[in-house]
CSV table of C-alpha atoms in Angstrom, one decimal:
chain,number,residue,atom,x,y,z
A,285,SER,CA,164.9,128.6,205.7
A,286,ALA,CA,166.7,131.3,208.8
A,287,LEU,CA,170.4,130.6,206.7
A,288,LEU,CA,169.3,131.3,203.3
A,289,GLY,CA,167.0,134.9,204.7
A,290,GLU,CA,171.1,135.9,205.7
A,291,ALA,CA,172.6,134.1,202.9
A,292,ALA,CA,174.2,136.6,199.7
A,293,VAL,CA,174.1,133.2,197.7
A,294,LEU,CA,173.6,129.9,197.2
A,295,VAL,CA,176.1,127.6,195.7
A,296,ALA,CA,174.5,124.7,193.9
A,297,PRO,CA,177.3,122.5,192.4
A,298,ASN,CA,174.6,119.6,191.2
A,299,GLY,CA,176.3,117.3,189.1
A,300,PHE,CA,173.3,115.6,187.7
A,301,GLY,CA,170.3,116.1,185.4
A,302,GLU,CA,167.1,117.6,188.6
A,303,SER,CA,164.1,117.2,187.7
A,304,PHE,CA,163.2,121.1,189.2
A,305,GLY,CA,165.2,123.6,191.0
A,306,MET,CA,163.2,124.1,194.4
A,307,ILE,CA,166.5,124.8,196.2
A,308,LEU,CA,166.6,127.8,193.4
A,309,ILE,CA,163.7,129.1,194.0
A,310,GLU,CA,163.8,128.8,197.7
A,311,ALA,CA,167.3,130.9,197.5
A,312,LEU,CA,165.8,133.5,195.5
A,313,ALA,CA,162.8,133.8,197.2
A,314,HIS,CA,164.8,134.6,200.2
A,315,GLY,CA,166.5,137.5,198.2
A,316,ALA,CA,170.0,135.6,197.8
A,317,ALA,CA,171.8,134.8,194.4
A,318,VAL,CA,172.3,131.5,192.7
A,319,VAL,CA,175.3,129.8,191.1
A,320,ALA,CA,174.8,126.5,190.2
A,321,SER,CA,175.5,123.7,187.5
A,322,ASP,CA,174.4,124.5,184.2
A,323,LEU,CA,171.3,122.1,184.3
A,324,PRO,CA,168.1,122.7,182.3
A,325,ALA,CA,165.9,122.4,185.2
A,326,PHE,CA,168.1,125.0,186.7
A,327,ARG,CA,167.6,127.5,183.6
A,328,ASP,CA,163.9,126.6,183.6
A,329,VAL,CA,163.3,127.5,187.1
A,330,CYS,CA,165.5,131.4,186.9
A,331,ASP,CA,167.7,132.1,183.6
A,332,ASP,CA,168.4,136.1,184.8
A,333,PRO,CA,171.9,136.2,184.8
A,334,ALA,CA,170.8,139.6,187.2
A,335,VAL,CA,169.9,137.0,189.7
A,336,ALA,CA,171.6,133.4,188.9
A,337,THR,CA,175.4,132.5,187.8
A,338,PHE,CA,175.6,129.1,185.8
A,339,PHE,CA,179.1,127.6,185.4
A,340,PRO,CA,179.6,123.6,183.2
A,341,VAL,CA,178.9,121.1,186.0
A,342,GLY,CA,181.6,119.8,187.5
A,343,ASP,CA,184.2,122.8,186.6
A,344,VAL,CA,185.3,124.0,189.8
A,345,THR,CA,187.2,126.9,188.6
A,346,ALA,CA,184.8,128.7,186.7
A,347,ALA,CA,182.4,127.9,189.8
A,348,VAL,CA,184.8,130.0,192.5
A,349,ALA,CA,185.1,132.9,189.7
A,350,ALA,CA,181.6,132.7,189.7
A,351,VAL,CA,181.0,132.6,193.4
A,352,ARG,CA,183.4,135.2,193.6
A,353,ASP,CA,181.9,137.8,190.9
A,354,ARG,CA,178.6,137.3,192.6
A,355,LEU,CA,179.9,138.6,196.6
A,356,TRP,CA,181.9,141.4,195.1
A,357,ASP,CA,178.1,142.5,193.0
A,358,PRO,CA,175.8,141.4,195.1
A,359,VAL,CA,172.1,141.5,194.0
A,360,ASP,CA,168.7,142.8,194.6
A,361,PRO,CA,167.0,140.9,197.3
A,362,GLU,CA,163.6,142.4,195.4
A,363,ARG,CA,164.7,141.3,191.7
A,364,ALA,CA,165.8,138.2,193.0
A,365,ARG,CA,162.4,137.7,194.5
A,366,ARG,CA,160.1,138.6,191.6
A,367,SER,CA,162.5,136.3,189.2
A,368,VAL,CA,160.6,133.7,190.6
A,369,GLU,CA,156.9,134.6,191.6
A,370,ALA,CA,155.8,132.4,188.9
A,371,PHE,CA,156.5,129.6,191.7
A,372,THR,CA,154.6,131.0,194.4
A,373,TRP,CA,151.7,129.3,195.9
A,374,ASP,CA,149.2,131.7,195.0
A,375,ALA,CA,150.8,131.5,191.1
A,376,VAL,CA,151.0,128.1,191.4
A,377,GLY,CA,148.4,126.5,194.0
A,378,PRO,CA,145.2,127.5,191.9
A,379,ARG,CA,146.8,125.2,188.5
A,380,ILE,CA,147.6,122.4,190.8
A,381,VAL,CA,143.5,122.0,192.2
A,382,ASP,CA,142.7,122.6,188.7
A,383,ALA,CA,144.9,119.8,187.6
A,384,TYR,CA,143.5,117.7,190.4
A,385,GLY,CA,139.9,118.6,189.6
A,386,ARG,CA,140.3,117.2,186.2
A,387,ALA,CA,141.6,114.1,187.2
A,388,ALA,CA,138.7,113.6,189.8
A,389,ALA,CA,136.3,114.0,186.8
A,390,LEU,CA,138.1,111.5,184.8
A,391,ARG,CA,137.4,109.4,187.6
A,392,PRO,CA,134.4,106.5,187.0
A,393,GLY,CA,131.8,107.6,188.9
A,394,ALA,CA,133.1,110.8,189.6
A,395,HIS,CA,130.4,113.5,190.6
A,396,GLY,CA,132.1,116.7,192.0
A,397,MET,CA,136.2,117.7,192.0
A,398,PHE,CA,136.8,115.7,195.5
């Protein structure tokens, strides 16, 4: 976390399908730009070209060029943070509590949320 606070760019050269782009959220929440493999889970997190650049999986040349471009033209840290506001605990927390409440209500003999 401390390292992300000092980073200008997070590089995520993942080569396989990711279930969720938590590493991108962490970087963007700290105000860093993202250069990442073009995976659906990563684009689901942030598809804003102002803060995230994607390159084809395994394309080292494209990855290097994207990192160079991001270092040359840094992102606005506030824009990076705003791009992932939908994933903050304030936004996600109530949905999680609601989901657990609905699941508990479905349990036979349930009398309340927990």
